[in-house]
Coordinates of C-alpha atoms and ligand atoms in Angstrom, one line a residue:
M1 CA 91.6 123.3 88.3
Y2 CA 87.8 123.4 88.4
N3 CA 87.3 126.3 90.9
E4 CA 90.6 128.1 91.2
K5 CA 89.2 130.9 93.3
V6 CA 88.1 128.6 96.0
E7 CA 90.8 125.9 95.6
K8 CA 93.5 128.5 96.0
M9 CA 91.8 130.7 98.5
P10 CA 94.3 132.2 101.0
L11 CA 94.1 130.3 104.3
E12 CA 92.9 133.3 106.3
E13 CA 90.0 133.9 103.9
L14 CA 89.2 130.2 103.9
R15 CA 89.1 130.3 107.7
A16 CA 86.8 133.3 107.8
L17 CA 84.5 131.6 105.3
Q18 CA 84.4 128.4 107.4
N19 CA 83.7 130.4 110.6
A20 CA 80.8 132.3 109.0
R21 CA 79.4 129.0 107.6
L22 CA 79.8 127.2 110.9
S23 CA 78.0 129.8 113.0
S24 CA 75.1 129.8 110.6
L25 CA 75.1 126.0 110.5
V26 CA 74.9 125.8 114.3
Q27 CA 72.0 128.2 114.4
R28 CA 70.2 126.2 111.8
V29 CA 70.6 122.8 113.3
Y30 CA 69.7 124.1 116.8
R31 CA 66.5 125.5 115.3
D32 CA 65.6 122.6 112.9
V33 CA 67.0 119.3 114.4
P34 CA 65.5 118.4 117.8
F35 CA 68.4 116.0 118.4
Y36 CA 70.9 118.8 118.3
K37 CA 68.7 121.2 120.3
K38 CA 68.3 118.7 123.0
Q39 CA 72.1 118.0 123.1
F40 CA 73.0 121.7 123.3
D41 CA 70.3 122.4 126.0
Q42 CA 71.5 119.5 128.1
L43 CA 75.0 120.9 128.0
G44 CA 73.9 124.4 128.6
L45 CA 75.5 125.3 125.3
H46 CA 74.0 128.1 123.2
P47 CA 74.4 128.4 119.4
N48 CA 76.1 131.8 120.0
D49 CA 78.8 130.0 121.9
I50 CA 80.0 128.6 118.6
Q51 CA 81.5 131.4 116.6
T52 CA 84.6 129.9 115.0
V53 CA 86.1 126.5 114.3
A54 CA 88.1 126.8 117.4
D55 CA 84.9 126.5 119.4
L56 CA 84.0 123.1 117.8
H57 CA 85.6 121.1 120.6
K58 CA 82.6 122.2 122.8
I59 CA 80.2 120.2 120.7
P60 CA 79.8 116.4 121.3
F61 CA 80.5 114.0 118.4
T62 CA 77.7 112.7 116.3
R63 CA 78.1 108.9 115.7
K64 CA 76.6 106.3 113.4
T65 CA 74.5 105.1 116.4
D66 CA 72.8 108.5 116.5
L67 CA 71.9 108.0 112.9
R68 CA 70.5 104.6 113.6
D69 CA 68.5 105.9 116.6
H70 CA 66.9 108.5 114.3
Y71 CA 66.2 106.1 111.4
P72 CA 65.2 107.0 108.8
Y73 CA 64.6 110.7 108.6
G74 CA 64.9 111.9 112.3
L75 CA 68.1 114.0 111.7
F76 CA 66.9 115.7 108.6
A77 CA 66.8 119.5 108.9
K78 CA 64.5 120.1 106.0
P79 CA 60.9 119.0 105.3
M80 CA 60.6 116.2 102.7
E81 CA 59.1 118.7 100.2
E82 CA 62.6 120.3 99.9
V83 CA 64.5 116.9 99.6
R84 CA 65.4 116.0 96.1
R85 CA 67.3 112.7 96.6
I86 CA 67.8 110.0 99.2
H87 CA 70.8 107.7 99.4
A88 CA 71.7 104.9 101.9
S89 CA 74.7 103.0 103.0
S90 CA 75.2 100.1 105.4
G91 CA 74.1 100.5 109.0
T92 CA 75.5 98.5 111.8
T93 CA 72.5 96.2 111.8
G94 CA 69.7 95.4 109.3
K95 CA 68.6 99.1 108.8
P96 CA 70.7 101.2 106.5
T97 CA 72.0 104.7 107.2
V98 CA 69.8 107.1 105.3
V99 CA 70.9 110.5 104.0
G100 CA 69.1 113.2 102.1
Y101 CA 69.9 116.1 99.8
T102 CA 68.2 119.4 98.8
Q103 CA 68.8 120.8 95.4
D104 CA 71.5 123.0 97.0
D105 CA 73.1 119.9 98.5
L106 CA 73.1 118.2 95.1
D107 CA 74.7 121.3 93.6
V108 CA 77.5 121.1 96.2
F109 CA 77.9 117.4 95.6
D110 CA 78.3 118.1 91.8
E111 CA 80.8 120.9 92.6
V112 CA 83.1 118.9 94.9
V113 CA 83.0 115.9 92.5
A114 CA 83.8 118.2 89.5
R115 CA 86.7 119.6 91.5
S116 CA 87.9 116.1 92.4
L117 CA 87.7 114.9 88.8
A118 CA 89.7 117.9 87.5
C119 CA 92.2 117.3 90.3
A120 CA 92.6 113.7 89.1
G121 CA 93.5 115.0 85.6
A122 CA 90.0 114.9 83.9
Q123 CA 89.1 117.7 81.6
P124 CA 85.9 119.0 80.0
G125 CA 85.3 117.1 76.7
M126 CA 86.7 113.9 78.1
K127 CA 84.6 110.8 78.6
L128 CA 84.2 109.2 82.0
H129 CA 83.8 105.4 82.3
N130 CA 81.8 105.3 85.6
A131 CA 82.1 101.8 87.0
Y132 CA 80.9 102.8 90.5
G133 CA 77.6 101.1 91.4
Y134 CA 74.5 103.2 90.6
G135 CA 71.6 102.9 93.0
L136 CA 71.3 103.6 96.7
F137 CA 75.0 104.0 97.1
T138 CA 76.4 107.5 96.6
G139 CA 79.2 106.4 94.2
G140 CA 77.5 106.0 90.9
L141 CA 75.2 109.0 90.8
G142 CA 77.7 111.1 92.8
M143 CA 80.4 110.7 90.2
H144 CA 77.9 111.1 87.4
G145 CA 76.6 114.5 88.6
G146 CA 80.1 115.9 89.1
A147 CA 81.4 114.7 85.7
T148 CA 78.4 116.3 84.0
K149 CA 79.1 119.5 85.8
L150 CA 82.7 119.4 84.7
G151 CA 81.6 119.0 81.1
M152 CA 82.5 115.4 80.6
A153 CA 80.4 112.8 78.7
V154 CA 79.5 110.1 81.2
I155 CA 79.3 106.5 80.3
P156 CA 77.2 105.0 83.2
V157 CA 78.5 101.5 83.1
S158 CA 78.0 100.8 86.8
G159 CA 79.6 97.8 88.5
G160 CA 80.2 94.2 87.3
M161 CA 80.0 92.5 83.9
T162 CA 83.8 92.7 83.3
E163 CA 83.4 91.5 79.7
R164 CA 81.2 94.4 78.8
Q165 CA 83.4 96.9 80.7
L166 CA 86.4 95.8 78.5
T167 CA 84.4 96.2 75.3
I168 CA 83.4 99.7 76.4
L169 CA 87.0 100.6 77.3
Q170 CA 88.2 99.4 73.9
D171 CA 85.4 100.8 71.7
F172 CA 84.0 103.9 73.5
K173 CA 87.5 105.1 74.3
P174 CA 86.9 106.8 77.7
E175 CA 89.9 108.9 78.8
V176 CA 89.0 108.6 82.5
I177 CA 87.7 105.7 84.6
C178 CA 86.4 105.6 88.2
C179 CA 85.9 102.4 90.2
T180 CA 87.2 100.7 93.3
P181 CA 91.0 100.1 93.3
S182 CA 90.4 96.3 93.5
Y183 CA 88.2 96.5 90.4
A184 CA 90.8 98.4 88.6
Q185 CA 93.2 95.6 89.4
T186 CA 90.7 93.1 88.1
L187 CA 90.4 95.0 84.8
S188 CA 94.1 95.3 84.4
E189 CA 94.5 91.5 85.0
E190 CA 91.8 90.8 82.4
L191 CA 93.7 92.8 79.8
V192 CA 96.7 90.6 80.3
K193 CA 94.5 87.4 80.1
R194 CA 93.0 88.5 76.9
D195 CA 96.2 89.8 75.5
I196 CA 94.8 93.3 75.1
D197 CA 97.6 96.0 75.0
P198 CA 96.6 98.8 77.4
K199 CA 98.0 101.2 74.8
E200 CA 95.0 100.4 72.6
L201 CA 92.8 102.1 75.2
A202 CA 92.4 105.8 75.5
V203 CA 92.2 105.8 79.3
K204 CA 94.7 108.1 81.0
H205 CA 93.4 108.7 84.5
A206 CA 91.9 106.3 87.1
V207 CA 90.0 107.8 90.0
L208 CA 89.9 105.1 92.7
G209 CA 88.2 105.0 96.1
A210 CA 85.5 103.5 98.3
E211 CA 88.0 101.2 100.0
P212 CA 91.5 101.4 101.4
W213 CA 94.4 100.8 99.0
T214 CA 98.2 101.0 98.8
E215 CA 101.1 102.3 96.8
A216 CA 101.6 98.7 95.6
I217 CA 98.1 98.6 94.2
R218 CA 98.7 102.0 92.6
A219 CA 101.8 100.7 90.8
Q220 CA 100.0 97.7 89.6
V221 CA 97.0 99.6 88.2
E222 CA 99.1 102.4 86.7
R223 CA 101.3 99.8 84.9
G224 CA 98.3 97.5 83.9
L225 CA 96.1 100.2 82.6
Q226 CA 98.7 102.8 81.6
V227 CA 97.1 105.5 83.7
T228 CA 97.7 107.9 86.6
A229 CA 95.8 106.5 89.5
T230 CA 94.6 108.8 92.3
N231 CA 92.6 108.5 95.4
I232 CA 89.1 109.7 96.0
Y233 CA 87.6 109.5 99.4
G234 CA 84.2 110.1 100.8
L235 CA 81.3 108.8 102.8
S236 CA 77.5 109.1 102.4
E237 CA 77.0 110.7 105.8
I238 CA 79.1 113.7 104.7
I239 CA 78.0 113.8 101.0
G240 CA 79.5 110.7 99.2
P241 CA 82.6 110.5 97.0
G242 CA 84.4 113.9 96.6
V243 CA 85.0 114.8 100.2
S244 CA 88.7 114.6 99.3
Q245 CA 90.8 113.9 96.2
E246 CA 94.4 113.4 95.4
D247 CA 96.0 115.5 92.6
F248 CA 97.4 113.6 89.7
E249 CA 100.6 115.6 89.8
E250 CA 101.0 115.4 93.5
K251 CA 100.6 111.6 94.0
G252 CA 101.5 110.2 97.4
T253 CA 101.3 113.6 99.2
G254 CA 97.7 113.1 100.4
S255 CA 94.2 114.1 99.2
Y256 CA 92.8 117.6 99.4
I257 CA 89.8 117.9 101.6
W258 CA 87.4 120.5 100.2
E259 CA 87.3 122.2 103.5
D260 CA 85.1 125.1 102.4
H261 CA 82.3 122.5 102.7
F262 CA 83.6 119.8 105.0
Y263 CA 85.6 121.0 108.1
P264 CA 87.9 118.2 109.2
E265 CA 89.4 117.4 112.6
V266 CA 91.5 114.5 113.7
V267 CA 90.9 113.4 117.3
H268 CA 92.3 110.7 119.6
K269 CA 90.4 107.5 119.1
D270 CA 89.9 106.9 122.9
T271 CA 89.7 110.3 124.5
G272 CA 88.3 112.3 121.5
A273 CA 90.8 115.1 122.2
P274 CA 91.7 117.1 119.1
L275 CA 95.2 116.1 117.8
P276 CA 97.8 118.4 116.2
Y277 CA 98.3 118.3 112.4
G278 CA 100.3 115.3 111.3
E279 CA 99.2 113.0 114.1
E280 CA 97.1 110.0 113.3
G281 CA 93.6 109.6 114.8
V282 CA 89.9 109.5 113.9
L283 CA 88.8 111.8 111.2
V284 CA 85.8 113.9 112.2
F285 CA 83.8 116.2 109.9
T286 CA 81.4 119.1 110.2
T287 CA 79.3 119.7 107.1
L288 CA 79.5 123.4 106.8
T289 CA 77.0 123.9 104.1
K290 CA 74.7 120.9 104.0
Q291 CA 71.0 121.7 104.2
A292 CA 68.9 118.5 104.3
F293 CA 71.2 116.4 106.4
P294 CA 73.8 118.5 108.3
L295 CA 76.1 116.9 110.8
L296 CA 78.2 118.4 113.5
R297 CA 81.5 116.7 114.3
Y298 CA 80.6 113.4 112.6
W299 CA 82.9 110.5 113.9
T300 CA 83.8 108.7 110.7
N301 CA 85.8 105.9 112.4
D302 CA 88.4 106.3 109.6
I303 CA 92.0 106.6 110.9
C304 CA 94.3 109.1 109.2
S305 CA 96.2 112.3 109.7
I306 CA 95.7 115.8 108.1
N307 CA 98.2 118.5 107.3
Y308 CA 98.8 121.5 105.2
D309 CA 101.2 121.2 102.3
S310 CA 103.0 124.4 101.5
N311 CA 104.3 123.0 98.2
A312 CA 100.9 122.1 96.9
K313 CA 98.9 123.7 94.1
R314 CA 95.9 124.4 96.3
T315 CA 95.6 125.8 99.8
H316 CA 93.1 123.2 101.2
I317 CA 94.4 120.8 103.8
K318 CA 95.4 117.3 102.8
M319 CA 94.5 113.9 104.4
S320 CA 96.8 110.9 104.4
S321 CA 95.5 107.6 103.0
I322 CA 93.2 105.8 105.4
K323 CA 95.2 103.5 107.8
G324 CA 92.3 101.6 109.2
R325 CA 89.1 101.9 111.1
S326 CA 88.4 102.4 114.8
D327 CA 85.4 100.2 114.7
D328 CA 84.8 96.7 113.2
M329 CA 83.4 97.8 109.9
L330 CA 84.8 95.8 106.9
I331 CA 84.8 97.0 103.4
I332 CA 83.9 94.2 101.0
R333 CA 84.2 95.0 97.3
G334 CA 83.7 98.6 98.1
V335 CA 80.6 97.9 100.2
N336 CA 80.5 98.5 104.0
L337 CA 79.8 95.5 106.1
F338 CA 79.4 95.3 109.9
P339 CA 79.6 91.8 111.5
T340 CA 76.4 92.6 113.4
Q341 CA 74.5 92.7 110.1
V342 CA 75.4 89.0 109.5
E343 CA 74.7 88.3 113.2
E344 CA 71.2 89.6 112.8
V345 CA 70.5 87.3 109.8
I346 CA 71.9 84.3 111.6
H347 CA 69.7 85.1 114.6
T348 CA 66.5 84.9 112.5
L349 CA 67.3 81.3 111.6
G350 CA 66.7 79.5 114.9
F351 CA 68.9 76.4 114.2
L352 CA 72.2 78.2 114.5
S353 CA 74.1 79.4 117.5
A354 CA 75.3 82.9 118.0
N355 CA 78.9 81.6 117.5
Y356 CA 80.1 82.7 114.2
R357 CA 83.0 84.3 112.5
L358 CA 83.7 86.0 109.1
V359 CA 86.8 84.9 107.3
V360 CA 87.7 87.5 104.7
S361 CA 90.2 86.8 101.9
R362 CA 91.0 88.0 98.5
E363 CA 90.5 85.6 95.6
G364 CA 92.6 87.1 92.8
T365 CA 91.8 90.8 93.2
M366 CA 88.3 90.5 94.6
D367 CA 87.3 90.2 98.3
A368 CA 85.6 87.0 99.4
V369 CA 83.8 86.3 102.7
T370 CA 83.1 82.9 104.3
V371 CA 80.6 82.9 107.2
E372 CA 81.4 80.1 109.6
V373 CA 78.6 79.5 112.0
E374 CA 78.1 76.8 114.6
T375 CA 74.9 74.8 114.6
V376 CA 73.1 74.1 117.9
S377 CA 73.0 70.6 119.2
G378 CA 70.4 68.5 117.4
T379 CA 71.0 70.3 114.1
N380 CA 73.2 68.6 111.6
P381 CA 76.2 70.7 110.4
E382 CA 76.0 68.7 107.1
D383 CA 72.5 70.1 106.5
D384 CA 73.0 71.6 103.1
Q385 CA 69.5 73.0 102.9
L386 CA 70.0 75.0 106.0
R387 CA 73.4 76.2 104.7
Q388 CA 71.9 77.4 101.5
K389 CA 69.1 79.1 103.3
L390 CA 71.5 81.2 105.3
Q391 CA 73.5 81.9 102.2
R392 CA 70.4 83.2 100.4
S393 CA 69.2 85.2 103.4
I394 CA 72.5 87.0 103.6
K395 CA 72.5 87.8 100.0
N396 CA 68.9 89.0 100.1
T397 CA 69.2 91.0 103.3
I398 CA 72.7 92.5 103.1
G399 CA 73.1 92.5 99.3
L400 CA 76.6 90.8 99.4
S401 CA 77.3 87.3 98.3
M402 CA 79.1 85.2 100.9
T403 CA 79.9 81.5 101.3
V404 CA 78.4 79.9 104.3
A405 CA 80.1 77.0 106.2
L406 CA 78.1 75.2 109.0
K407 CA 80.3 74.0 111.8
A408 CA 79.7 71.6 114.7
P409 CA 79.2 73.2 118.1
N410 CA 82.4 74.5 119.7
S411 CA 84.5 73.9 116.6
I412 CA 85.3 77.5 115.7
P413 CA 88.7 78.3 117.3
R414 CA 88.5 80.5 120.5
S415 CA 91.2 82.7 121.8
Q416 CA 92.9 81.9 125.1
G417 CA 90.3 83.7 127.0
G418 CA 87.7 81.6 125.3
K419 CA 86.6 84.6 123.2
L420 CA 85.6 84.1 119.6
N421 CA 87.3 86.5 117.2
R422 CA 84.4 87.6 115.0
V423 CA 86.6 88.6 112.0
Q424 CA 89.6 86.9 110.5
D425 CA 90.8 89.2 107.8
L426 CA 93.4 87.4 105.6
R427 CA 93.6 90.1 103.0
K428 CA 97.1 91.5 102.8
L429 CA 97.0 95.0 101.4
Ligands
ADP1 P1 81.3 104.8 99.5 O1 80.1 104.5 98.6 O2 82.1 105.9 99.1 O3 82.0 103.6 100.0 P2 80.0 104.7 102.1 O4 79.4 105.8 102.9 O5 79.3 103.5 101.8 O6 80.6 105.4 100.8 O7 81.4 104.3 102.8 C1 82.3 105.2 103.3 C2 83.5 104.6 103.9 O8 84.2 103.9 102.8 C3 84.5 105.5 104.5 O9 84.1 105.9 105.8 C4 85.8 104.8 104.4 O10 85.9 103.8 105.5 C5 85.6 104.0 103.1 N1 86.3 104.7 102.0 C6 85.7 105.5 101.1 N2 86.7 105.9 100.3 C7 87.9 105.5 100.7 C8 89.2 105.6 100.3 N3 89.5 106.3 99.2 N4 90.2 105.0 101.0 C9 89.9 104.3 102.1 N5 88.6 104.1 102.5 C10 87.6 104.7 101.8

């Protein structure tokens, strides 16, 4: 265990710590973030009205649209001179969601990832094969910092180039790997294709996240790579990976939420009413200690339940695996995608109608997206130049490769009410 004192903190003590952190957080955001000051003032709410986590329900939710409306830095609580890193993830349209970290925030990020890695079975002195993407996404650098803090040697492989990943696994002998579950499946299938015995590798633990996965995928990866595979969950808005982590000896019982930093609630997806432990709803977080980019009651859109586990090694609450989303966000190869992002690119090419749909499938273990879009009359659906142009624009603007198929007007199937279903997700998890 990386931080036994905190991870095993008696619940009463943990609650007192959360309450103290919450009330200071609310004072700070009221003073430093005009968006929250305005929201509180309009409701006649004063920061002193929020003393404990039981008062949280008085505060409205913060949503992704609020982040978009204050793009890029409008919700930051610290001047840029105190910000040490900026990350971004997909927004609902062309503009990304931007998040910032002070040095203190980066220290917390390292701490929660170090806890998570230890919880997954990693130990100081081991080597981490980090196959999460480096760059604007929080995955690569987030795992990197936490592993360094735990005392591991990081191999910053980043995503893609499977051939090279296999060589590194064989020759560098990392004991721990982190990547998306679907990429772990790809790696295990490649081992079979190349007749490499997983026992030749040193890898013992796989830390998998950034997209939903199942027990069936776990079984396949554990068998294929000869590892224990555990879940890591997170989102950029809250910090990145390491918001919660499953213990390698408590598999299938949920992932610990590091609730001394991230206070969780599960609420009803339509009414927003807080739900009792064990009931499924939308996961909402308050970032108790964040400095540069604090959020009150952030609506993640992720559906799950939370509950305490009295048989567990740690006292912190656990969340179930993610059962779905309450919005239309898709996760493609670990990257968030909103249909509206594609819509915006289509819109800029005037020869195409607003009628489109995304057909998502899984080719082997990797996600594939086909964008079907109807042409307007007078435009030829066989026009391959136009098709390629859209395909390129999507890749350049959104950063994900998709196949484009142009269709004749009115040829995409409509539902009985004449409505076009924007997404056809054929992946069967
Ligand atoms: P990341 O780089 O970790 O994917 P993003 O902020 O881009 O971070 O995306 C966060 C979203 O990814 C979450 O809100 C959730 O929908 C999904 N996600 C992340 N980790 C998991 C996981 N372990 N299981 C299911 N979904 C996950």
